[in-house]
């Protein structure tokens, strides 16, 4: 079952603008990760934020985590056409046992128009 | 080194037939995961292997699904008596450590059951 929801489901912006995607989850977590998926195939890991962290940066990516609200946001600054993809948040929870499998949100489809 | 590879990339089968999907993880990665992504949906965890330990099969949707991992490396996901609702992209991922670090995904196998 999916851990949470992502908002918005779809986002269309102009190249150069910033894109913000939000993710909410339901249970306590060890960490939260963001992945990108192009053309419905393999996923690429973008960034991981641990439950005791509040903000993390990687290049043009900025992730925030609010464990009290069980939510996270991904900001992509100065977007490019190549950023067009689906973006998923995924959580690892203590309740998942030794597997520590990822539980994914429903994803946001980002389209960056040139 | 090479990433995670999966074969075949596409598989079309008739309802009722058995299929085998293969995953070659990154060399040295002890953790291996199978996920399923149905059309327009997020990813659903299926099964997890860690080293020589017994697999975590808690995500398998029915007893028609099984998987094995030989020699701690290559894994095969088998679906018996396929149904139309099995149509999805099946993604394999590997990780050097369960849960704490990112997972590396293969390109997936798109299964279509007619």
Short mmCIF file of N, CA, C and O in Angstrom, two decimals, chain B:
data_model
loop_
_atom_site.label_atom_id
_atom_site.label_comp_id
_atom_site.label_asym_id
_atom_site.label_seq_id
_atom_site.Cartn_x
_atom_site.Cartn_y
_atom_site.Cartn_z
N UNK B 1 31.26 0.65 -12.94
CA UNK B 1 30.67 -0.66 -13.12
C UNK B 1 29.26 -0.57 -13.62
O UNK B 1 28.63 0.50 -13.64
N UNK B 2 28.73 -1.70 -14.03
CA UNK B 2 27.40 -1.74 -14.60
C UNK B 2 26.37 -1.53 -13.51
O UNK B 2 26.59 -1.84 -12.34
N UNK B 3 25.23 -1.00 -13.91
CA UNK B 3 24.12 -0.83 -12.98
C UNK B 3 23.30 -2.09 -12.92
O UNK B 3 23.72 -3.16 -13.36
N UNK B 4 22.11 -1.96 -12.38
CA UNK B 4 21.17 -3.07 -12.31
C UNK B 4 20.61 -3.32 -13.70
O UNK B 4 20.18 -2.39 -14.38
N UNK B 5 20.62 -4.58 -14.12
CA UNK B 5 20.03 -4.90 -15.41
C UNK B 5 18.88 -5.86 -15.23
O UNK B 5 18.86 -6.66 -14.27
N UNK B 6 17.91 -5.76 -16.14
CA UNK B 6 16.73 -6.61 -16.09
C UNK B 6 16.43 -7.12 -17.50
O UNK B 6 16.67 -6.44 -18.49
N UNK B 7 15.90 -8.33 -17.55
CA UNK B 7 15.49 -8.88 -18.84
C UNK B 7 14.26 -9.75 -18.66
O UNK B 7 14.07 -10.35 -17.59
N UNK B 8 13.39 -9.84 -19.68
CA UNK B 8 13.44 -9.00 -20.88
C UNK B 8 12.98 -7.58 -20.55
O UNK B 8 12.46 -7.33 -19.47
N UNK B 9 13.15 -6.65 -21.48
CA UNK B 9 12.67 -5.30 -21.25
C UNK B 9 11.16 -5.22 -21.45
O UNK B 9 10.49 -4.43 -20.78
N UNK B 10 10.66 -6.04 -22.33
CA UNK B 10 9.22 -6.12 -22.57
C UNK B 10 8.82 -7.58 -22.72
O UNK B 10 9.57 -8.38 -23.29
N UNK B 11 7.65 -7.92 -22.20
CA UNK B 11 7.15 -9.28 -22.31
C UNK B 11 5.64 -9.24 -22.50
O UNK B 11 4.92 -8.64 -21.70
N UNK B 12 5.19 -9.85 -23.59
CA UNK B 12 3.76 -9.98 -23.83
C UNK B 12 3.43 -11.46 -23.72
O UNK B 12 4.07 -12.30 -24.35
N UNK B 13 2.45 -11.78 -22.91
CA UNK B 13 2.09 -13.17 -22.70
C UNK B 13 0.58 -13.32 -22.68
O UNK B 13 -0.15 -12.36 -22.42
N UNK B 14 0.14 -14.54 -22.93
CA UNK B 14 -1.29 -14.81 -22.90
C UNK B 14 -1.71 -15.15 -21.48
O UNK B 14 -0.95 -15.79 -20.72
N UNK B 15 -2.90 -14.78 -21.15
CA UNK B 15 -3.47 -15.12 -19.85
C UNK B 15 -3.34 -16.61 -19.60
O UNK B 15 -3.62 -17.43 -20.48
N UNK B 16 -2.88 -16.94 -18.39
CA UNK B 16 -2.75 -18.34 -18.02
C UNK B 16 -1.35 -18.90 -18.17
O UNK B 16 -1.04 -19.95 -17.60
N UNK B 17 -0.50 -18.20 -18.94
CA UNK B 17 0.87 -18.67 -19.11
C UNK B 17 1.74 -18.22 -17.94
O UNK B 17 1.41 -17.28 -17.22
N UNK B 18 2.86 -18.91 -17.75
CA UNK B 18 3.84 -18.54 -16.73
C UNK B 18 4.90 -17.64 -17.35
O UNK B 18 5.24 -17.79 -18.52
N UNK B 19 5.43 -16.71 -16.55
CA UNK B 19 6.53 -15.86 -17.02
C UNK B 19 7.63 -15.79 -15.98
O UNK B 19 7.37 -15.93 -14.78
N UNK B 20 8.85 -15.60 -16.48
CA UNK B 20 10.01 -15.41 -15.61
C UNK B 20 10.69 -14.10 -15.96
O UNK B 20 10.99 -13.84 -17.12
N UNK B 21 10.94 -13.32 -14.94
CA UNK B 21 11.61 -12.04 -15.11
C UNK B 21 12.94 -12.11 -14.37
O UNK B 21 12.99 -12.61 -13.24
N UNK B 22 13.98 -11.55 -14.99
CA UNK B 22 15.32 -11.70 -14.42
C UNK B 22 15.89 -10.36 -14.00
O UNK B 22 15.66 -9.33 -14.64
N UNK B 23 16.67 -10.40 -12.92
CA UNK B 23 17.33 -9.19 -12.42
C UNK B 23 18.78 -9.51 -12.08
O UNK B 23 19.06 -10.46 -11.33
N UNK B 24 19.70 -8.70 -12.61
CA UNK B 24 21.11 -8.77 -12.25
C UNK B 24 21.45 -7.54 -11.42
O UNK B 24 21.51 -6.44 -11.97
N UNK B 25 21.68 -7.69 -10.14
CA UNK B 25 21.95 -6.52 -9.30
C UNK B 25 23.38 -6.02 -9.51
O UNK B 25 24.19 -6.66 -10.18
N UNK B 26 23.66 -4.89 -8.90
CA UNK B 26 25.03 -4.37 -8.92
C UNK B 26 25.92 -5.32 -8.13
O UNK B 26 25.54 -5.77 -7.03
N UNK B 27 27.07 -5.62 -8.69
CA UNK B 27 27.98 -6.56 -8.04
C UNK B 27 28.33 -6.09 -6.64
O UNK B 27 28.70 -4.92 -6.42
N UNK B 28 28.21 -7.00 -5.69
CA UNK B 28 28.54 -6.67 -4.31
C UNK B 28 27.38 -6.17 -3.47
O UNK B 28 27.49 -6.11 -2.25
N UNK B 29 26.26 -5.84 -4.11
CA UNK B 29 25.09 -5.41 -3.36
C UNK B 29 24.40 -6.64 -2.76
O UNK B 29 24.02 -7.56 -3.47
N UNK B 30 24.22 -6.60 -1.45
CA UNK B 30 23.65 -7.76 -0.80
C UNK B 30 22.12 -7.71 -0.72
O UNK B 30 21.46 -8.72 -0.58
N UNK B 31 21.57 -6.51 -0.79
CA UNK B 31 20.11 -6.36 -0.71
C UNK B 31 19.53 -6.24 -2.11
O UNK B 31 20.03 -5.49 -2.96
N UNK B 32 18.43 -6.97 -2.35
CA UNK B 32 17.75 -6.94 -3.65
C UNK B 32 16.26 -6.87 -3.42
O UNK B 32 15.71 -7.60 -2.58
N UNK B 33 15.60 -5.99 -4.14
CA UNK B 33 14.15 -5.75 -4.00
C UNK B 33 13.46 -5.91 -5.36
O UNK B 33 14.02 -5.55 -6.39
N UNK B 34 12.25 -6.41 -5.31
CA UNK B 34 11.35 -6.37 -6.47
C UNK B 34 10.17 -5.48 -6.12
O UNK B 34 9.59 -5.58 -5.02
N UNK B 35 9.81 -4.60 -7.07
CA UNK B 35 8.65 -3.73 -6.95
C UNK B 35 7.79 -3.89 -8.20
O UNK B 35 8.27 -4.30 -9.26
N UNK B 36 6.53 -3.50 -8.08
CA UNK B 36 5.63 -3.52 -9.23
C UNK B 36 4.99 -2.14 -9.34
O UNK B 36 4.58 -1.55 -8.34
N UNK B 37 4.90 -1.67 -10.59
CA UNK B 37 4.28 -0.38 -10.84
C UNK B 37 3.19 -0.57 -11.88
O UNK B 37 3.46 -0.83 -13.05
N UNK B 38 1.95 -0.47 -11.44
CA UNK B 38 0.84 -0.57 -12.37
C UNK B 38 0.62 0.79 -13.02
O UNK B 38 1.06 1.82 -12.51
N UNK B 39 -0.10 0.81 -14.13
CA UNK B 39 -0.26 2.01 -14.94
C UNK B 39 -0.74 3.18 -14.10
O UNK B 39 -1.77 3.10 -13.43
N UNK B 40 0.04 4.27 -14.13
CA UNK B 40 -0.34 5.48 -13.42
C UNK B 40 -0.27 5.39 -11.91
O UNK B 40 -0.75 6.28 -11.22
N UNK B 41 0.34 4.36 -11.39
CA UNK B 41 0.40 4.17 -9.94
C UNK B 41 1.82 4.31 -9.42
O UNK B 41 2.79 4.29 -10.17
N UNK B 42 1.93 4.43 -8.14
CA UNK B 42 3.24 4.39 -7.50
C UNK B 42 3.76 2.97 -7.46
O UNK B 42 3.13 2.04 -7.97
N UNK B 43 4.89 2.80 -6.85
CA UNK B 43 5.51 1.49 -6.79
C UNK B 43 5.06 0.71 -5.57
O UNK B 43 4.93 1.26 -4.48
N UNK B 44 4.87 -0.58 -5.78
CA UNK B 44 4.39 -1.48 -4.73
C UNK B 44 5.48 -2.51 -4.44
O UNK B 44 5.93 -3.20 -5.37
N UNK B 45 5.88 -2.62 -3.20
CA UNK B 45 6.90 -3.58 -2.80
C UNK B 45 6.38 -5.00 -2.95
O UNK B 45 5.25 -5.31 -2.59
N UNK B 46 7.23 -5.90 -3.48
CA UNK B 46 6.86 -7.29 -3.64
C UNK B 46 7.66 -8.21 -2.71
O UNK B 46 7.09 -8.96 -1.91
N UNK B 47 9.00 -8.19 -2.83
CA UNK B 47 9.82 -9.14 -2.10
C UNK B 47 11.22 -8.57 -1.92
O UNK B 47 11.67 -7.73 -2.70
N UNK B 48 11.90 -9.05 -0.88
CA UNK B 48 13.22 -8.53 -0.51
C UNK B 48 14.14 -9.70 -0.18
O UNK B 48 13.76 -10.63 0.54
N UNK B 49 15.36 -9.63 -0.70
CA UNK B 49 16.41 -10.59 -0.38
C UNK B 49 17.58 -9.86 0.28
O UNK B 49 17.98 -8.79 -0.17
N UNK B 50 18.13 -10.44 1.32
CA UNK B 50 19.32 -9.89 1.95
C UNK B 50 20.31 -11.03 2.18
O UNK B 50 20.06 -11.91 3.01
N UNK B 51 21.38 -11.01 1.43
CA UNK B 51 22.40 -12.04 1.57
C UNK B 51 21.81 -13.43 1.43
O UNK B 51 21.06 -13.72 0.51
N UNK B 52 22.16 -14.29 2.38
CA UNK B 52 21.67 -15.67 2.36
C UNK B 52 20.48 -15.88 3.28
O UNK B 52 20.06 -17.02 3.51
N UNK B 53 19.93 -14.78 3.81
CA UNK B 53 18.79 -14.89 4.72
C UNK B 53 17.53 -15.25 3.96
O UNK B 53 17.44 -15.06 2.74
N UNK B 54 16.55 -15.77 4.69
CA UNK B 54 15.25 -16.07 4.08
C UNK B 54 14.63 -14.77 3.57
O UNK B 54 14.69 -13.74 4.24
N UNK B 55 14.04 -14.78 2.37
CA UNK B 55 13.47 -13.55 1.82
C UNK B 55 12.24 -13.08 2.58
O UNK B 55 11.53 -13.87 3.20
N UNK B 56 12.00 -11.78 2.51
CA UNK B 56 10.78 -11.17 3.03
C UNK B 56 9.77 -11.14 1.89
O UNK B 56 9.90 -10.34 0.97
N UNK B 57 8.77 -12.01 1.96
CA UNK B 57 7.79 -12.15 0.88
C UNK B 57 6.49 -11.42 1.18
O UNK B 57 5.47 -11.67 0.52
N UNK B 58 6.53 -10.53 2.15
CA UNK B 58 5.28 -9.95 2.66
C UNK B 58 4.51 -9.14 1.62
O UNK B 58 3.31 -8.91 1.77
N UNK B 59 5.16 -8.71 0.54
CA UNK B 59 4.49 -7.90 -0.46
C UNK B 59 3.93 -8.67 -1.63
O UNK B 59 3.22 -8.09 -2.48
N UNK B 60 4.18 -9.94 -1.70
CA UNK B 60 3.69 -10.71 -2.85
C UNK B 60 2.17 -10.76 -2.81
O UNK B 60 1.58 -11.11 -1.80
N UNK B 61 1.51 -10.42 -3.93
CA UNK B 61 0.04 -10.29 -3.93
C UNK B 61 -0.71 -11.60 -3.91
O UNK B 61 -1.88 -11.63 -3.51
N UNK B 62 -0.11 -12.68 -4.35
CA UNK B 62 -0.78 -13.97 -4.33
C UNK B 62 0.26 -15.08 -4.42
O UNK B 62 1.45 -14.82 -4.66
N UNK B 63 -0.20 -16.33 -4.23
CA UNK B 63 0.74 -17.45 -4.29
C UNK B 63 1.15 -17.79 -5.72
O UNK B 63 1.93 -18.72 -5.94
N UNK B 64 0.63 -17.04 -6.69
CA UNK B 64 1.10 -17.24 -8.07
C UNK B 64 2.46 -16.59 -8.28
O UNK B 64 3.12 -16.85 -9.26
N UNK B 65 2.83 -15.73 -7.34
CA UNK B 65 4.09 -15.01 -7.44
C UNK B 65 5.14 -15.69 -6.55
O UNK B 65 4.86 -16.01 -5.40
N UNK B 66 6.34 -15.86 -7.11
CA UNK B 66 7.45 -16.38 -6.32
C UNK B 66 8.74 -15.79 -6.87
O UNK B 66 8.79 -15.28 -8.00
N UNK B 67 9.77 -15.86 -6.08
CA UNK B 67 11.07 -15.34 -6.52
C UNK B 67 12.16 -16.11 -5.84
O UNK B 67 11.97 -16.65 -4.74
N UNK B 68 13.28 -16.17 -6.51
CA UNK B 68 14.45 -16.78 -5.91
C UNK B 68 15.68 -15.96 -6.29
O UNK B 68 15.67 -15.18 -7.24
N UNK B 69 16.70 -16.16 -5.48
CA UNK B 69 17.96 -15.46 -5.73
C UNK B 69 19.07 -16.49 -5.58
O UNK B 69 19.32 -17.00 -4.49
N UNK B 70 19.71 -16.80 -6.67
CA UNK B 70 20.72 -17.84 -6.68
C UNK B 70 22.10 -17.26 -6.42
O UNK B 70 22.48 -16.24 -7.00
N UNK B 71 22.82 -17.92 -5.52
CA UNK B 71 24.19 -17.51 -5.26
C UNK B 71 24.32 -16.10 -4.73
O UNK B 71 25.40 -15.50 -4.81
N UNK B 72 23.27 -15.58 -4.17
CA UNK B 72 23.31 -14.23 -3.63
C UNK B 72 23.44 -13.15 -4.67
O UNK B 72 23.76 -11.99 -4.33
N UNK B 73 23.18 -13.47 -5.94
CA UNK B 73 23.33 -12.46 -6.98
C UNK B 73 22.06 -12.35 -7.82
O UNK B 73 21.12 -11.68 -7.42
N UNK B 74 22.00 -13.06 -8.94
CA UNK B 74 20.88 -12.95 -9.87
C UNK B 74 19.58 -13.41 -9.21
O UNK B 74 19.56 -14.37 -8.44
N UNK B 75 18.51 -12.69 -9.52
CA UNK B 75 17.18 -13.05 -9.00
C UNK B 75 16.21 -13.25 -10.15
O UNK B 75 16.30 -12.58 -11.18
N UNK B 76 15.29 -14.18 -9.95
CA UNK B 76 14.23 -14.44 -10.91
C UNK B 76 12.88 -14.31 -10.22
O UNK B 76 12.67 -14.91 -9.17
N UNK B 77 12.00 -13.52 -10.80
CA UNK B 77 10.62 -13.39 -10.33
C UNK B 77 9.75 -14.19 -11.28
O UNK B 77 9.79 -13.98 -12.49
N UNK B 78 9.00 -15.13 -10.73
CA UNK B 78 8.13 -15.98 -11.55
C UNK B 78 6.67 -15.69 -11.22
O UNK B 78 6.30 -15.61 -10.05
N UNK B 79 5.89 -15.52 -12.26
CA UNK B 79 4.44 -15.36 -12.10
C UNK B 79 3.78 -16.52 -12.83
O UNK B 79 3.96 -16.69 -14.04
N UNK B 80 3.06 -17.32 -12.09
CA UNK B 80 2.37 -18.47 -12.68
C UNK B 80 0.94 -18.10 -13.03
O UNK B 80 0.31 -17.27 -12.37
N UNK B 81 0.44 -18.75 -14.08
CA UNK B 81 -0.96 -18.58 -14.49
C UNK B 81 -1.32 -17.10 -14.54
O UNK B 81 -2.23 -16.63 -13.84
N UNK B 82 -0.60 -16.34 -15.34
CA UNK B 82 -0.75 -14.89 -15.36
C UNK B 82 -2.18 -14.45 -15.62
O UNK B 82 -2.95 -15.11 -16.36
N UNK B 83 -2.54 -13.34 -15.00
CA UNK B 83 -3.85 -12.72 -15.15
C UNK B 83 -3.65 -11.32 -15.73
O UNK B 83 -2.55 -10.76 -15.64
N UNK B 84 -4.70 -10.76 -16.28
CA UNK B 84 -4.58 -9.43 -16.89
C UNK B 84 -4.17 -8.38 -15.87
O UNK B 84 -3.44 -7.44 -16.21
N UNK B 85 -4.59 -8.55 -14.62
CA UNK B 85 -4.23 -7.55 -13.61
C UNK B 85 -2.75 -7.62 -13.23
O UNK B 85 -2.26 -6.76 -12.49
N UNK B 86 -2.03 -8.64 -13.74
CA UNK B 86 -0.58 -8.71 -13.50
C UNK B 86 0.18 -7.77 -14.43
O UNK B 86 1.38 -7.56 -14.24
N UNK B 87 -0.50 -7.22 -15.43
CA UNK B 87 0.16 -6.30 -16.36
C UNK B 87 0.67 -5.09 -15.59
O UNK B 87 -0.07 -4.41 -14.88
N UNK B 88 1.97 -4.84 -15.72
CA UNK B 88 2.61 -3.76 -14.98
C UNK B 88 4.08 -3.70 -15.40
O UNK B 88 4.56 -4.53 -16.16
N UNK B 89 4.78 -2.71 -14.86
CA UNK B 89 6.24 -2.69 -14.98
C UNK B 89 6.82 -3.26 -13.70
O UNK B 89 6.47 -2.81 -12.60
N UNK B 90 7.67 -4.25 -13.84
CA UNK B 90 8.29 -4.89 -12.68
C UNK B 90 9.73 -4.37 -12.57
O UNK B 90 10.54 -4.52 -13.48
N UNK B 91 10.01 -3.74 -11.45
CA UNK B 91 11.29 -3.08 -11.23
C UNK B 91 12.08 -3.81 -10.16
O UNK B 91 11.54 -4.20 -9.13
N UNK B 92 13.35 -3.96 -10.41
CA UNK B 92 14.27 -4.56 -9.47
C UNK B 92 15.22 -3.48 -8.97
O UNK B 92 15.58 -2.57 -9.73
N UNK B 93 15.60 -3.56 -7.72
CA UNK B 93 16.53 -2.59 -7.16
C UNK B 93 17.51 -3.32 -6.26
O UNK B 93 17.17 -4.33 -5.64
N UNK B 94 18.72 -2.79 -6.18
CA UNK B 94 19.67 -3.36 -5.24
C UNK B 94 20.28 -2.25 -4.39
O UNK B 94 20.24 -1.07 -4.75
N UNK B 95 20.80 -2.66 -3.26
CA UNK B 95 21.36 -1.71 -2.32
C UNK B 95 22.49 -2.38 -1.56
O UNK B 95 22.45 -3.58 -1.30
N UNK B 96 23.47 -1.56 -1.17
CA UNK B 96 24.58 -2.14 -0.43
C UNK B 96 24.19 -2.40 1.02
O UNK B 96 24.72 -3.27 1.67
N UNK B 97 23.20 -1.63 1.52
CA UNK B 97 22.72 -1.81 2.88
C UNK B 97 21.22 -1.64 2.86
O UNK B 97 20.72 -0.75 2.20
N UNK B 98 20.49 -2.45 3.61
CA UNK B 98 19.04 -2.36 3.60
C UNK B 98 18.57 -1.11 4.33
O UNK B 98 18.92 -0.90 5.47
N UNK B 99 17.81 -0.30 3.68
CA UNK B 99 17.07 0.78 4.32
C UNK B 99 17.84 2.06 4.58
O UNK B 99 17.27 3.14 4.56
N UNK B 100 19.13 1.97 4.85
CA UNK B 100 19.82 3.19 5.22
C UNK B 100 20.27 4.01 4.05
O UNK B 100 20.45 5.22 4.16
N UNK B 101 20.45 3.38 2.94
CA UNK B 101 21.02 4.08 1.80
C UNK B 101 20.10 3.95 0.59
O UNK B 101 19.10 3.26 0.62
N UNK B 102 20.46 4.61 -0.46
CA UNK B 102 19.62 4.63 -1.65
C UNK B 102 19.58 3.26 -2.31
O UNK B 102 20.46 2.43 -2.12
N UNK B 103 18.52 3.07 -3.07
CA UNK B 103 18.37 1.87 -3.86
C UNK B 103 18.62 2.22 -5.32
O UNK B 103 18.22 3.29 -5.80
N UNK B 104 19.28 1.32 -6.02
CA UNK B 104 19.61 1.51 -7.43
C UNK B 104 18.66 0.64 -8.25
O UNK B 104 18.64 -0.58 -8.08
N UNK B 105 17.91 1.28 -9.12
CA UNK B 105 16.87 0.58 -9.86
C UNK B 105 17.34 0.18 -11.25
O UNK B 105 18.10 0.90 -11.92
N UNK B 106 16.84 -0.97 -11.69
CA UNK B 106 17.00 -1.37 -13.07
C UNK B 106 15.97 -0.68 -13.95
O UNK B 106 15.09 0.01 -13.45
N UNK B 107 16.06 -0.89 -15.27
CA UNK B 107 15.14 -0.24 -16.20
C UNK B 107 13.74 -0.84 -16.20
O UNK B 107 12.82 -0.27 -16.77
N UNK B 108 13.58 -1.99 -15.57
CA UNK B 108 12.26 -2.59 -15.48
C UNK B 108 11.92 -3.52 -16.63
O UNK B 108 12.53 -3.48 -17.70
N UNK B 109 10.95 -4.38 -16.38
CA UNK B 109 10.35 -5.24 -17.40
C UNK B 109 8.88 -4.87 -17.49
O UNK B 109 8.16 -4.92 -16.49
N UNK B 110 8.47 -4.48 -18.71
CA UNK B 110 7.05 -4.17 -18.91
C UNK B 110 6.33 -5.44 -19.31
O UNK B 110 6.59 -6.00 -20.38
N UNK B 111 5.45 -5.91 -18.45
CA UNK B 111 4.70 -7.15 -18.70
C UNK B 111 3.29 -6.80 -19.13
O UNK B 111 2.60 -6.04 -18.46
N UNK B 112 2.89 -7.36 -20.25
CA UNK B 112 1.52 -7.20 -20.74
C UNK B 112 0.89 -8.57 -20.87
O UNK B 112 1.42 -9.44 -21.58
N UNK B 113 -0.21 -8.76 -20.18
CA UNK B 113 -0.94 -10.03 -20.23
C UNK B 113 -2.20 -9.82 -21.06
O UNK B 113 -3.04 -8.98 -20.73
N UNK B 114 -2.30 -10.54 -22.16
CA UNK B 114 -3.45 -10.35 -23.08
C UNK B 114 -4.53 -11.39 -22.87
O UNK B 114 -4.29 -12.44 -22.23
#
